[in-house]
Amino acid sequence: MNTSFFSEMLQSIADRSRALILRERREPSHERSAGIIELCEDLLSGRGEASGVALANEILAEYADLTIGPRIAFFEALANTFGHDRPRIDEAVAAWRADPSAKVAAELQRAAEPRRLELLRRLNLAPGGTAALVRMREQLLDAVNRRDDLRLVDGDFVHLFSSWFNRGFLVLRRIDWSTPALILEKIIRYEAVHAIRGWDDLRRRIEPEDRRLFAFFHPQMVDDPLIFVEVALTDYVPDAIEPLLAEGRTPCPPERATTAVFYSISNCQKGLRGVSFGNFLIKHVVEELKRELPKLTRDPLRVRWLL
Amino acid sequence: MNTSFFSEMLQSIADRSRALILRERREPSHERSAGIIELCEDLLSGRGEASGVALANEILAEYADLTIGPRIAFFEALANTFGHDRPRIDEAVAAWRADPSAKVAAELQRAAEPRRLELLRRLNLAPGGTAALVRMREQLLDAVNRRDDLRLVDGDFVHLFSSWFNRGFLVLRRIDWSTPALILEKIIRYEAVHAIRGWDDLRRRIEPEDRRLFAFFHPQMVDDPLIFVEVALTDYVPDAIEPLLAEGRTPCPPERATTAVFYSISNCQKGLRGVSFGNFLIKHVVEELKRELPKLTRDPLRVRWLL
Amino acid sequence: MNTSFFSEMLQSIADRSRALILRERREPSHERSAGIIELCEDLLSGRGEASGVALANEILAEYADLTIGPRIAFFEALANTFGHDRPRIDEAVAAWRADPSAKVAAELQRAAEPRRLELLRRLNLAPGGTAALVRMREQLLDAVNRRDDLRLVDGDFVHLFSSWFNRGFLVLRRIDWSTPALILEKIIRYEAVHAIRGWDDLRRRIEPEDRRLFAFFHPQMVDDPLIFVEVALTDYVPDAIEPLLAEGRTPCPPERATTAVFYSISNCQKGLRGVSFGNFLIKHVVEELKRELPKLTRDPLRVRWLL
Amino acid sequence: MNTSFFSEMLQSIADRSRALILRERREPSHERSAGIIELCEDLLSGRGEASGVALANEILAEYADLTIGPRIAFFEALANTFGHDRPRIDEAVAAWRADPSAKVAAELQRAAEPRRLELLRRLNLAPGGTAALVRMREQLLDAVNRRDDLRLVDGDFVHLFSSWFNRGFLVLRRIDWSTPALILEKIIRYEAVHAIRGWDDLRRRIEPEDRRLFAFFHPQMVDDPLIFVEVALTDYVPDAIEPLLAEGRTPCPPERATTAVFYSISNCQKGLRGVSFGNFLIKHVVEELKRELPKLTRDPLRVRWLL
């Protein structure tokens, strides 16, 4: 099956994710007369789809320039200005009490939705919007401690991210020595269990024939992994991690491997905390290893954790 | 920028979308003891993510085999069995009346959500799940007339599709004579304004240098366009469509073109009715044409509709 | 292994092959004062590599505009003006008679080489040069009958093509319903054994799961196949071709297939006559089928010809 | 133009080039009864194309295992056993003296060709054959000093490589931070003018917006560059290299650049010595830069060398 048409098609997503940053530089914030809150109101009220993209773009660029104080103020606006619509809820609650039907339940649900949910959905229209919103939530997490109002905002981020990062959209990729350097560089930075000490150390973990590193990616954030796991194939059951990472060791030919040691797993996006990918990644990797090393399907692959 | 790593990464989505059909054939429905409703309950209650994928897969395969009667019964179950949770709503309503706070509004929203929303989200985990759900809604639309209960179900499909087919995920692609035949075949079939009479007619609309056909695709349905528009570049403002489609006409060199005639636009997915892409597509195509033919930016591109 | 960097790298070859035709149109042959022969002398004497590319380009564009008479005259110039260098050969022959050493043999070989060999090598520098030279030889073949002088020129084309179309450079590709239409259109046109009557007939030969069509391509002519073979997978040994091509037949699931019927093979490039790819293609296809259908490796694949 | 079909097509070349090494390991040299010379004679006499591939493969694997002594002996066999055919030359020389015609000149040329030329052409059929022959010539160069017989062999390598590495086959690629690490690693190793001290230093030369690194590749050696050049874009004419390579400098926005400083050029393949790519690469890069930065076409790009 010639799937290249489709992959080329999808490539433009990658190109778009990078467009935002470029645009920021080209359109300096001269004459940004309207404040970010007004812009958000415009975006919410707007009909025009395409001007919506431009607005979303501008809001995210403005946001990126905010210092801590105004950023907290923006989060507070998300909590309050773009919160729930009390009169509308009151009305729907009254309707429910008169007629507790499916139709009124549906209206009740719509009425109770905070306005920020739709605002965040529209911000997602900007090129690179998803990645920008993940970064936004990362900063929200820093501010959220002991602030119940912001915690509700955070819950809405999690709700949206759970839908956008639906596991059906995740893409498993093996990372090896032929992977672009800009991805490898992030692997080095994100490794959270056994620190990777530079390029030579990374190479020892991805180039030998008995080593595997798999990552999940999302179509909207194609040059930034979501989570990755590191695996060593061995022909014995090891009980320490050091020999597996030692320099100068002799690789085990994969066809002789009986055990897959999962020795590290790292979440990459702090802004996606609470949207869990780990179990799903491991299931996928186990299936991938079984496909690659079919002998292991009969003599079942022993998976061992050594963190 | 070498974006090929990213595009190859995304290619696996294409591969997965085709997996469902294959699987159906290989795993015939022998011993499907549990009914489709029970399977849905299992899916909703289930913890295990990976078995969730298998369950979602099985449910969609079962669904595809249903005849009209049981299919309507399944939709009714979506409406009733998987509808709203009345006691939970009552409780939240009572809480709201006591304390109309943001926190209680959030609980009210969650309480009012029908169970089928989460069910549909989980069905989307199956390979090719999104396309299968679009087909499911297509069949729901046939059944929905004069049935208010099913209309609510339909509203939930629209709600989910609006999020999944968020414009930020859409990919614009030019369709030309180097496009895979399986896509071209669908263009012929979907054309809704000026019927395409076979391959030669199609070729006259996409191969000459003064013709363009652009389509939107979605990463989860990569071999099936969502909507497409047909454009003729001309050096005059035409007032009839026939000369533009005539055989044997002389093409206008694109660098001489002053006018872009949009002479056809076709929605391809009946199951996505109500999720509109048209304005967004046209805006994109106009920008694309301006980029390709920069002369038109000074002397502004005249866009003319001739449907 | 992430090979996408490499494939993207090679893609530019495809882009370049199309550049020639475009250029021809943009630079009409006004003011071509120098004749094509003088241009060839310039190309041969020239030092500058890049101006060589421009010259080669210009010569091939001039050639493409020649009518039959001047074209024959050009071939005659290849035979005579750009033939062997008699004094240099005489000198080398004398040297050989005095000292029949390896060194003198090498000089003898160089001395005996006709000048047109180097001329053709330099013409190959133009974008799309290889394809243009294949077309040139196609026209030479029409002229070569009963003309011994032109037959020598033809022999030099074969010599060069044997090197440029070295089997190590050929690329096997399966042609199916996801192949670009511009390739499929050529398959229809080139089929030489059992004529393909339009797109529906083509589809019956490439889309069913028990049909295969494989073609060889060359990096310098990426949108034009060199040769292709059509295969039907069957679970019996057929003795007639008609049932295999019948409309409405039931496909044989590939995993049940015991026999691969090669029912058609077509050379596509008349200009490559004498450079044979057929045996090599068949060997490759047999290996490809064995890889895809591993069961056939034990119970050896029966290959049957039905032309 | 959707060129992805074509690029995917070419990708298999990349895959094949890696096959040789793998095969060597799997088929250890046990029971290699026939000597390498006999295998070469078999290859030359053989009819069967596909068994020729296997033979070529085996010969190159045998060769790779040779120690220095037997390797020199193999080169001597290329010089003598596979040298010219004296009786055939004598005959052709006699024919020439009787009839100095074009036809006899052609026969003379064929007669004077040493047998090793055809042998090397057939070795090139092996997967990865071209790269293996480039390595073979690298070792030949080490042996060739003061040995006139081997120098003739070397001349034949140059003759073949000039044809196979014809500039029409070369592919220009920009190397940047999204390039696979296995290519970047080779750039570090091959840099011959201003040594690259590790990954951070490399990054400073390819990631900033005012830096470019372009390389030529060949379809048969896709993961190994042939030659590359490093460029700095500046808005002044520098007279020293150090400030250009300094850490912590401020990049020049490309749209402001007036000068392209070519500060390093490195040949990568010792085995291709005498087949020059440098001028051609520079011409291409200059054109590429003009295309990317169109302002430079009016105010002509100043190219300055600072080696």
CSV table of C-alpha atoms in Angstrom, one decimal, chain A residues 1-8 25 176-185 189 199-200 203 207 209 253-255, chain D residues 1-8 25 176-185 189 199-200 203 207 209 253-255:
chain,number,residue,atom,x,y,z
A,1,MET,CA,0.0,0.0,0.0
A,2,ASN,CA,1.5,3.3,-1.0
A,3,THR,CA,0.8,5.4,2.0
A,4,SER,CA,3.1,8.2,1.1
A,5,PHE,CA,0.4,10.5,-0.2
A,6,PHE,CA,-1.1,10.3,3.2
A,7,SER,CA,2.0,10.9,5.1
A,8,GLU,CA,3.0,13.8,3.0
A,25,ARG,CA,8.8,37.6,15.3
A,176,ASP,CA,17.3,5.3,16.9
A,177,TRP,CA,20.5,6.7,15.5
A,178,SER,CA,18.8,7.7,12.3
A,179,THR,CA,16.3,10.0,14.2
A,180,PRO,CA,16.6,13.7,13.6
A,181,ALA,CA,19.0,15.4,16.1
A,182,LEU,CA,16.4,17.8,17.4
A,183,ILE,CA,14.3,14.9,18.7
A,184,LEU,CA,17.3,13.1,20.2
A,185,GLU,CA,18.3,16.3,21.9
A,189,ARG,CA,16.8,16.4,28.2
A,199,TRP,CA,25.4,12.2,22.9
A,200,ASP,CA,27.7,9.2,23.5
A,203,ARG,CA,24.1,6.5,21.4
A,207,GLU,CA,22.3,2.2,18.4
A,209,GLU,CA,21.1,-4.0,18.1
A,253,PRO,CA,22.0,-10.6,19.1
A,254,PRO,CA,18.3,-9.8,19.1
A,255,GLU,CA,17.4,-13.3,17.8
D,1,MET,CA,3.1,17.8,-7.6
D,2,ASN,CA,2.8,14.8,-5.3
D,3,THR,CA,6.3,13.4,-5.6
D,4,SER,CA,6.1,11.2,-2.6
D,5,PHE,CA,5.4,8.0,-4.6
D,6,PHE,CA,8.7,8.6,-6.3
D,7,SER,CA,10.6,9.3,-3.2
D,8,GLU,CA,9.2,6.2,-1.5
D,25,ARG,CA,27.2,-11.7,9.4
D,176,ASP,CA,20.4,21.0,9.6
D,177,TRP,CA,19.4,20.1,13.2
D,178,SER,CA,16.5,18.0,11.9
D,179,THR,CA,18.9,15.7,10.0
D,180,PRO,CA,19.4,12.1,11.2
D,181,ALA,CA,22.1,11.8,13.8
D,182,LEU,CA,24.0,9.2,11.8
D,183,ILE,CA,24.6,11.7,9.0
D,184,LEU,CA,25.5,14.5,11.4
D,185,GLU,CA,28.1,12.2,13.1
D,189,ARG,CA,34.1,13.2,11.3
D,199,TRP,CA,27.9,18.1,18.9
D,200,ASP,CA,27.6,21.5,20.4
D,203,ARG,CA,25.0,22.7,16.3
D,207,GLU,CA,21.1,25.5,13.6
D,209,GLU,CA,19.2,30.9,11.0
D,253,PRO,CA,18.6,37.6,10.2
D,254,PRO,CA,18.8,36.0,6.7
D,255,GLU,CA,16.7,38.6,5.1
